[in-house]
Amino acid sequence: EYHGQRIVYDEMVIPNCNAVIFGQRMGIVCKGQVFQAFIIDSRAGKITDMGSGLKLEDQYARALRANGVSSLSTGHGFAWGSDDRLGGVESVRGWLQIGKNAKPTLLYFQDVCKVFESQMVRYHYKRTATSTTDQPVKKNDHMCDCIRYLCAFGCPYVKPKVHPKKEAETKSMKALAAKRDRKKKEAGANGHINFGPGNG
């Protein structure tokens, strides 16, 4: 989120993808990034693989774990994306409306998210000979599904927590600064400060 807006900053399109390939690619692409949550298609995630007996959701979670990829709230697992397609479409429509700052809620990096852009501009409802229905055409719309899940999820801003190590470093720096200030006061006019042994 940036000033109340949500930004699609990257995309990953993997033809003939499976859990193993997904996990490996995520391990490369997501290195060094921090995520709040992962979302999965609730219906697809429940499908059980005939060979392993595992649900797709579990397979993909295992793949993320194997490649060291996790999020703060869902760990290596997933939150379920809403299966209310029409409700999700309305959520996206709401994010595309121009807001008070003369910009829509939803923004994206055009140079990077080319498949997302291509699918969004071609997304349309089914048409009959006499009218247009309220049912979207299910074709070349994977990125549209992804943004629909995100919009329905809401993606509320969560203030980053300070890493325990960073927090400890901050406390140490504050303690050192306080010690330095105290030594300056004790030094008085001569301005000499001794941090040597026995002068703590």
PDB file of C-alpha atoms in Angstrom:
ATOM      1  CA  GLU A   1       0.000   0.000   0.000  1.00  0.00           C
ATOM      2  CA  TYR A   2       1.238   3.532  -0.846  1.00  0.00           C
ATOM      3  CA  HIS A   3      -0.818   6.532   0.351  1.00  0.00           C
ATOM      4  CA  GLY A   4      -3.937   4.373   0.432  1.00  0.00           C
ATOM      5  CA  GLN A   5      -3.235   2.812  -2.960  1.00  0.00           C
ATOM      6  CA  ARG A   6      -2.364  -0.782  -3.789  1.00  0.00           C
ATOM      7  CA  ILE A   7       0.374  -1.386  -6.343  1.00  0.00           C
ATOM      8  CA  VAL A   8       0.906  -4.479  -8.482  1.00  0.00           C
ATOM      9  CA  TYR A   9       4.698  -4.345  -8.789  1.00  0.00           C
ATOM     10  CA  ASP A  10       5.562  -7.726 -10.292  1.00  0.00           C
ATOM     11  CA  GLU A  11       4.097 -10.822 -11.892  1.00  0.00           C
ATOM     12  CA  MET A  12       5.165 -14.425 -12.363  1.00  0.00           C
ATOM     13  CA  VAL A  13       3.752 -16.437 -15.254  1.00  0.00           C
ATOM     14  CA  ILE A  14       4.785 -20.111 -15.393  1.00  0.00           C
ATOM     15  CA  PRO A  15       3.322 -22.256 -18.198  1.00  0.00           C
ATOM     16  CA  ASN A  16       2.654 -25.881 -17.215  1.00  0.00           C
ATOM     17  CA  CYS A  17       3.384 -25.038 -13.605  1.00  0.00           C
ATOM     18  CA  ASN A  18       3.293 -27.500 -10.723  1.00  0.00           C
ATOM     19  CA  ALA A  19       4.028 -27.195  -7.011  1.00  0.00           C
ATOM     20  CA  VAL A  20       7.730 -28.042  -7.342  1.00  0.00           C
ATOM     21  CA  ILE A  21       8.363 -25.529 -10.128  1.00  0.00           C
ATOM     22  CA  PHE A  22       6.312 -22.902  -8.321  1.00  0.00           C
ATOM     23  CA  GLY A  23       8.255 -23.316  -5.093  1.00  0.00           C
ATOM     24  CA  GLN A  24      11.624 -23.125  -6.846  1.00  0.00           C
ATOM     25  CA  ARG A  25      10.675 -20.002  -8.793  1.00  0.00           C
ATOM     26  CA  MET A  26       9.252 -18.338  -5.693  1.00  0.00           C
ATOM     27  CA  GLY A  27      12.465 -19.088  -3.836  1.00  0.00           C
ATOM     28  CA  ILE A  28      14.378 -17.112  -6.463  1.00  0.00           C
ATOM     29  CA  VAL A  29      11.958 -14.255  -7.111  1.00  0.00           C
ATOM     30  CA  CYS A  30      10.975 -13.642  -3.478  1.00  0.00           C
ATOM     31  CA  LYS A  31      14.444 -13.677  -1.957  1.00  0.00           C
ATOM     32  CA  GLY A  32      14.884 -10.738   0.402  1.00  0.00           C
ATOM     33  CA  GLN A  33      11.212  -9.726   0.291  1.00  0.00           C
ATOM     34  CA  VAL A  34       8.758  -9.736   3.195  1.00  0.00           C
ATOM     35  CA  PHE A  35       5.131 -10.723   2.571  1.00  0.00           C
ATOM     36  CA  GLN A  36       2.096 -10.301   4.771  1.00  0.00           C
ATOM     37  CA  ALA A  37       0.007 -13.180   3.373  1.00  0.00           C
ATOM     38  CA  PHE A  38      -0.333 -15.644   0.518  1.00  0.00           C
ATOM     39  CA  ILE A  39      -3.736 -16.239  -1.084  1.00  0.00           C
ATOM     40  CA  ILE A  40      -4.908 -19.287  -3.022  1.00  0.00           C
ATOM     41  CA  ASP A  41      -8.018 -20.110  -5.025  1.00  0.00           C
ATOM     42  CA  SER A  42     -10.181 -21.754  -2.374  1.00  0.00           C
ATOM     43  CA  ARG A  43     -11.739 -24.250  -4.771  1.00  0.00           C
ATOM     44  CA  ALA A  44      -8.536 -25.235  -6.546  1.00  0.00           C
ATOM     45  CA  GLY A  45      -6.691 -25.502  -3.246  1.00  0.00           C
ATOM     46  CA  LYS A  46      -9.088 -28.209  -2.055  1.00  0.00           C
ATOM     47  CA  ILE A  47      -8.516 -30.468  -5.080  1.00  0.00           C
ATOM     48  CA  THR A  48      -6.756 -33.687  -4.066  1.00  0.00           C
ATOM     49  CA  ASP A  49      -3.942 -35.072  -6.190  1.00  0.00           C
ATOM     50  CA  MET A  50      -4.584 -38.679  -7.243  1.00  0.00           C
ATOM     51  CA  GLY A  51      -0.939 -39.686  -6.877  1.00  0.00           C
ATOM     52  CA  SER A  52       0.103 -38.169  -3.561  1.00  0.00           C
ATOM     53  CA  GLY A  53      -3.302 -37.919  -1.917  1.00  0.00           C
ATOM     54  CA  LEU A  54      -2.443 -34.350  -0.913  1.00  0.00           C
ATOM     55  CA  LYS A  55      -4.586 -31.309  -1.563  1.00  0.00           C
ATOM     56  CA  LEU A  56      -3.098 -28.788  -3.976  1.00  0.00           C
ATOM     57  CA  GLU A  57      -2.949 -26.245  -1.165  1.00  0.00           C
ATOM     58  CA  ASP A  58      -0.773 -28.603   0.894  1.00  0.00           C
ATOM     59  CA  GLN A  59       1.484 -29.382  -2.053  1.00  0.00           C
ATOM     60  CA  TYR A  60       2.143 -25.716  -2.735  1.00  0.00           C
ATOM     61  CA  ALA A  61       2.657 -24.967   0.959  1.00  0.00           C
ATOM     62  CA  ARG A  62       5.259 -27.752   1.160  1.00  0.00           C
ATOM     63  CA  ALA A  63       6.984 -26.342  -1.908  1.00  0.00           C
ATOM     64  CA  LEU A  64       7.190 -22.890  -0.308  1.00  0.00           C
ATOM     65  CA  ARG A  65       8.570 -24.397   2.888  1.00  0.00           C
ATOM     66  CA  ALA A  66      11.185 -26.370   0.962  1.00  0.00           C
ATOM     67  CA  ASN A  67      12.386 -23.167  -0.699  1.00  0.00           C
ATOM     68  CA  GLY A  68      12.348 -20.997   2.412  1.00  0.00           C
ATOM     69  CA  VAL A  69       9.446 -18.784   1.366  1.00  0.00           C
ATOM     70  CA  SER A  70       6.924 -17.635   3.974  1.00  0.00           C
ATOM     71  CA  SER A  71       4.618 -14.779   4.908  1.00  0.00           C
ATOM     72  CA  LEU A  72       3.994 -13.115   8.250  1.00  0.00           C
ATOM     73  CA  SER A  73       0.363 -14.139   8.737  1.00  0.00           C
ATOM     74  CA  THR A  74      -0.017 -17.363   6.727  1.00  0.00           C
ATOM     75  CA  GLY A  75       3.465 -18.802   7.107  1.00  0.00           C
ATOM     76  CA  HIS A  76       4.151 -21.246   4.270  1.00  0.00           C
ATOM     77  CA  GLY A  77       0.404 -21.740   3.824  1.00  0.00           C
ATOM     78  CA  PHE A  78      -2.388 -19.670   2.343  1.00  0.00           C
ATOM     79  CA  ALA A  79      -5.485 -17.661   3.082  1.00  0.00           C
ATOM     80  CA  TRP A  80      -8.419 -18.687   0.903  1.00  0.00           C
ATOM     81  CA  GLY A  81      -9.401 -16.377  -1.907  1.00  0.00           C
ATOM     82  CA  SER A  82     -13.115 -15.597  -2.142  1.00  0.00           C
ATOM     83  CA  ASP A  83     -14.987 -17.816  -4.602  1.00  0.00           C
ATOM     84  CA  ASP A  84     -17.646 -15.125  -5.045  1.00  0.00           C
ATOM     85  CA  ARG A  85     -16.627 -14.162  -8.571  1.00  0.00           C
ATOM     86  CA  LEU A  86     -19.184 -11.417  -9.143  1.00  0.00           C
ATOM     87  CA  GLY A  87     -18.504  -9.922  -5.716  1.00  0.00           C
ATOM     88  CA  GLY A  88     -14.786  -9.999  -6.469  1.00  0.00           C
ATOM     89  CA  VAL A  89     -15.331  -8.269  -9.808  1.00  0.00           C
ATOM     90  CA  GLU A  90     -17.199  -5.507  -8.002  1.00  0.00           C
ATOM     91  CA  SER A  91     -14.285  -5.184  -5.574  1.00  0.00           C
ATOM     92  CA  VAL A  92     -11.905  -4.699  -8.493  1.00  0.00           C
ATOM     93  CA  ARG A  93     -14.296  -2.206 -10.060  1.00  0.00           C
ATOM     94  CA  GLY A  94     -14.258  -0.252  -6.804  1.00  0.00           C
ATOM     95  CA  TRP A  95     -10.448  -0.152  -6.771  1.00  0.00           C
ATOM     96  CA  LEU A  96     -10.467   1.209 -10.315  1.00  0.00           C
ATOM     97  CA  GLN A  97     -12.691   4.166  -9.436  1.00  0.00           C
ATOM     98  CA  ILE A  98     -10.965   7.541  -9.220  1.00  0.00           C
ATOM     99  CA  GLY A  99     -10.585   8.529  -5.569  1.00  0.00           C
ATOM    100  CA  LYS A 100     -10.208  11.797  -3.687  1.00  0.00           C
ATOM    101  CA  ASN A 101      -6.567  12.110  -4.733  1.00  0.00           C
ATOM    102  CA  ALA A 102      -7.585  11.927  -8.423  1.00  0.00           C
ATOM    103  CA  LYS A 103      -6.138   8.420  -8.721  1.00  0.00           C
ATOM    104  CA  PRO A 104      -7.619   4.936  -8.508  1.00  0.00           C
ATOM    105  CA  THR A 105      -6.816   2.658  -5.582  1.00  0.00           C
ATOM    106  CA  LEU A 106      -5.267   0.079  -7.918  1.00  0.00           C
ATOM    107  CA  LEU A 107      -2.019   0.926  -9.692  1.00  0.00           C
ATOM    108  CA  TYR A 108       0.510  -1.281 -11.471  1.00  0.00           C
ATOM    109  CA  PHE A 109       3.986  -1.083 -12.991  1.00  0.00           C
ATOM    110  CA  GLN A 110       3.249  -1.109 -16.707  1.00  0.00           C
ATOM    111  CA  ASP A 111       6.762  -2.041 -17.848  1.00  0.00           C
ATOM    112  CA  VAL A 112       6.841  -5.112 -15.596  1.00  0.00           C
ATOM    113  CA  CYS A 113       3.269  -6.392 -15.427  1.00  0.00           C
ATOM    114  CA  LYS A 114       2.622  -6.854 -19.133  1.00  0.00           C
ATOM    115  CA  VAL A 115       0.559 -10.044 -18.886  1.00  0.00           C
ATOM    116  CA  PHE A 116      -1.553  -8.487 -16.138  1.00  0.00           C
ATOM    117  CA  GLU A 117      -2.231  -5.459 -18.345  1.00  0.00           C
ATOM    118  CA  SER A 118      -2.999  -7.562 -21.408  1.00  0.00           C
ATOM    119  CA  GLN A 119      -5.508  -9.746 -19.586  1.00  0.00           C
ATOM    120  CA  MET A 120      -7.163  -6.856 -17.764  1.00  0.00           C
ATOM    121  CA  VAL A 121      -7.848  -4.846 -20.917  1.00  0.00           C
ATOM    122  CA  ARG A 122      -9.353  -7.928 -22.604  1.00  0.00           C
ATOM    123  CA  TYR A 123     -11.482  -9.040 -19.650  1.00  0.00           C
ATOM    124  CA  HIS A 124     -15.147  -8.963 -20.604  1.00  0.00           C
ATOM    125  CA  TYR A 125     -18.564 -10.457 -19.966  1.00  0.00           C
ATOM    126  CA  LYS A 126     -20.209 -13.166 -22.029  1.00  0.00           C
ATOM    127  CA  ARG A 127     -22.415 -11.851 -24.795  1.00  0.00           C
ATOM    128  CA  THR A 128     -25.506 -13.329 -26.382  1.00  0.00           C
ATOM    129  CA  ALA A 129     -27.129 -12.385 -29.655  1.00  0.00           C
ATOM    130  CA  THR A 130     -29.259  -9.788 -27.915  1.00  0.00           C
ATOM    131  CA  SER A 131     -27.452  -8.744 -24.722  1.00  0.00           C
ATOM    132  CA  THR A 132     -24.449  -8.923 -22.430  1.00  0.00           C
ATOM    133  CA  THR A 133     -24.642 -11.228 -19.412  1.00  0.00           C
ATOM    134  CA  ASP A 134     -23.179 -10.615 -15.947  1.00  0.00           C
ATOM    135  CA  GLN A 135     -20.829 -13.618 -16.242  1.00  0.00           C
ATOM    136  CA  PRO A 136     -17.151 -12.983 -17.127  1.00  0.00           C
ATOM    137  CA  VAL A 137     -15.591 -15.027 -19.925  1.00  0.00           C
ATOM    138  CA  LYS A 138     -13.260 -17.634 -18.401  1.00  0.00           C
ATOM    139  CA  LYS A 139     -10.366 -17.434 -20.829  1.00  0.00           C
ATOM    140  CA  ASN A 140      -6.847 -16.045 -20.428  1.00  0.00           C
ATOM    141  CA  ASP A 141      -7.836 -14.446 -17.139  1.00  0.00           C
ATOM    142  CA  HIS A 142      -5.443 -15.898 -14.527  1.00  0.00           C
ATOM    143  CA  MET A 143      -4.072 -12.473 -13.620  1.00  0.00           C
ATOM    144  CA  CYS A 144      -7.615 -11.121 -13.414  1.00  0.00           C
ATOM    145  CA  ASP A 145      -8.442 -13.892 -10.959  1.00  0.00           C
ATOM    146  CA  CYS A 146      -5.377 -12.990  -8.888  1.00  0.00           C
ATOM    147  CA  ILE A 147      -6.301  -9.316  -8.626  1.00  0.00           C
ATOM    148  CA  ARG A 148      -9.899 -10.307  -7.871  1.00  0.00           C
ATOM    149  CA  TYR A 149      -8.708 -12.365  -4.889  1.00  0.00           C
ATOM    150  CA  LEU A 150      -6.522  -9.486  -3.707  1.00  0.00           C
ATOM    151  CA  CYS A 151      -9.297  -6.910  -3.957  1.00  0.00           C
ATOM    152  CA  ALA A 152     -11.779  -9.159  -2.175  1.00  0.00           C
ATOM    153  CA  PHE A 153      -9.149  -9.840   0.511  1.00  0.00           C
ATOM    154  CA  GLY A 154      -8.780  -6.086   0.954  1.00  0.00           C
ATOM    155  CA  CYS A 155      -5.025  -6.026   1.502  1.00  0.00           C
ATOM    156  CA  PRO A 156      -5.234  -3.702   4.526  1.00  0.00           C
ATOM    157  CA  TYR A 157      -2.021  -1.925   5.407  1.00  0.00           C
ATOM    158  CA  VAL A 158      -0.102  -3.597   8.234  1.00  0.00           C
ATOM    159  CA  LYS A 159       2.655  -1.575   9.842  1.00  0.00           C
ATOM    160  CA  PRO A 160       5.943  -3.520   9.617  1.00  0.00           C
ATOM    161  CA  LYS A 161       7.218  -4.840  12.912  1.00  0.00           C
ATOM    162  CA  VAL A 162      10.775  -4.103  13.934  1.00  0.00           C
ATOM    163  CA  HIS A 163      12.923  -7.212  13.661  1.00  0.00           C
ATOM    164  CA  PRO A 164      14.030  -8.364  17.165  1.00  0.00           C
ATOM    165  CA  LYS A 165      17.693  -8.012  16.166  1.00  0.00           C
ATOM    166  CA  LYS A 166      17.119  -4.521  14.792  1.00  0.00           C
ATOM    167  CA  GLU A 167      15.141  -3.603  17.891  1.00  0.00           C
ATOM    168  CA  ALA A 168      18.026  -4.766  20.093  1.00  0.00           C
ATOM    169  CA  GLU A 169      20.472  -2.759  17.977  1.00  0.00           C
ATOM    170  CA  THR A 170      18.268   0.324  18.342  1.00  0.00           C
ATOM    171  CA  LYS A 171      18.153  -0.074  22.114  1.00  0.00           C
ATOM    172  CA  SER A 172      21.932  -0.468  22.198  1.00  0.00           C
ATOM    173  CA  MET A 173      22.447   2.676  20.145  1.00  0.00           C
ATOM    174  CA  LYS A 174      20.102   4.628  22.410  1.00  0.00           C
ATOM    175  CA  ALA A 175      21.967   3.388  25.490  1.00  0.00           C
ATOM    176  CA  LEU A 176      25.293   4.367  23.936  1.00  0.00           C
ATOM    177  CA  ALA A 177      23.962   7.820  23.042  1.00  0.00           C
ATOM    178  CA  ALA A 178      22.689   8.308  26.608  1.00  0.00           C
ATOM    179  CA  LYS A 179      26.091   7.262  27.968  1.00  0.00           C
ATOM    180  CA  ARG A 180      27.832   9.666  25.625  1.00  0.00           C
ATOM    181  CA  ASP A 181      25.588  12.529  26.728  1.00  0.00           C
ATOM    182  CA  ARG A 182      26.208  11.687  30.370  1.00  0.00           C
ATOM    183  CA  LYS A 183      29.958  11.648  29.840  1.00  0.00           C
ATOM    184  CA  LYS A 184      29.808  15.015  28.098  1.00  0.00           C
ATOM    185  CA  LYS A 185      28.037  16.529  31.110  1.00  0.00           C
ATOM    186  CA  GLU A 186      30.546  14.950  33.473  1.00  0.00           C
ATOM    187  CA  ALA A 187      33.475  16.211  31.381  1.00  0.00           C
ATOM    188  CA  GLY A 188      32.344  19.781  31.871  1.00  0.00           C
ATOM    189  CA  ALA A 189      34.339  22.594  30.311  1.00  0.00           C
ATOM    190  CA  ASN A 190      37.428  20.525  29.301  1.00  0.00           C
ATOM    191  CA  GLY A 191      35.273  18.470  26.938  1.00  0.00           C
ATOM    192  CA  HIS A 192      37.359  15.284  27.398  1.00  0.00           C
ATOM    193  CA  ILE A 193      35.496  11.971  27.425  1.00  0.00           C
ATOM    194  CA  ASN A 194      37.092   8.675  28.440  1.00  0.00           C
ATOM    195  CA  PHE A 195      35.352   5.456  27.462  1.00  0.00           C
ATOM    196  CA  GLY A 196      38.201   3.274  28.707  1.00  0.00           C
ATOM    197  CA  PRO A 197      38.123   0.592  31.431  1.00  0.00           C
ATOM    198  CA  GLY A 198      36.762   1.746  34.744  1.00  0.00           C
ATOM    199  CA  ASN A 199      35.019   4.696  33.211  1.00  0.00           C
ATOM    200  CA  GLY A 200      31.687   3.077  32.368  1.00  0.00           C
TER     201      GLY A 200
END
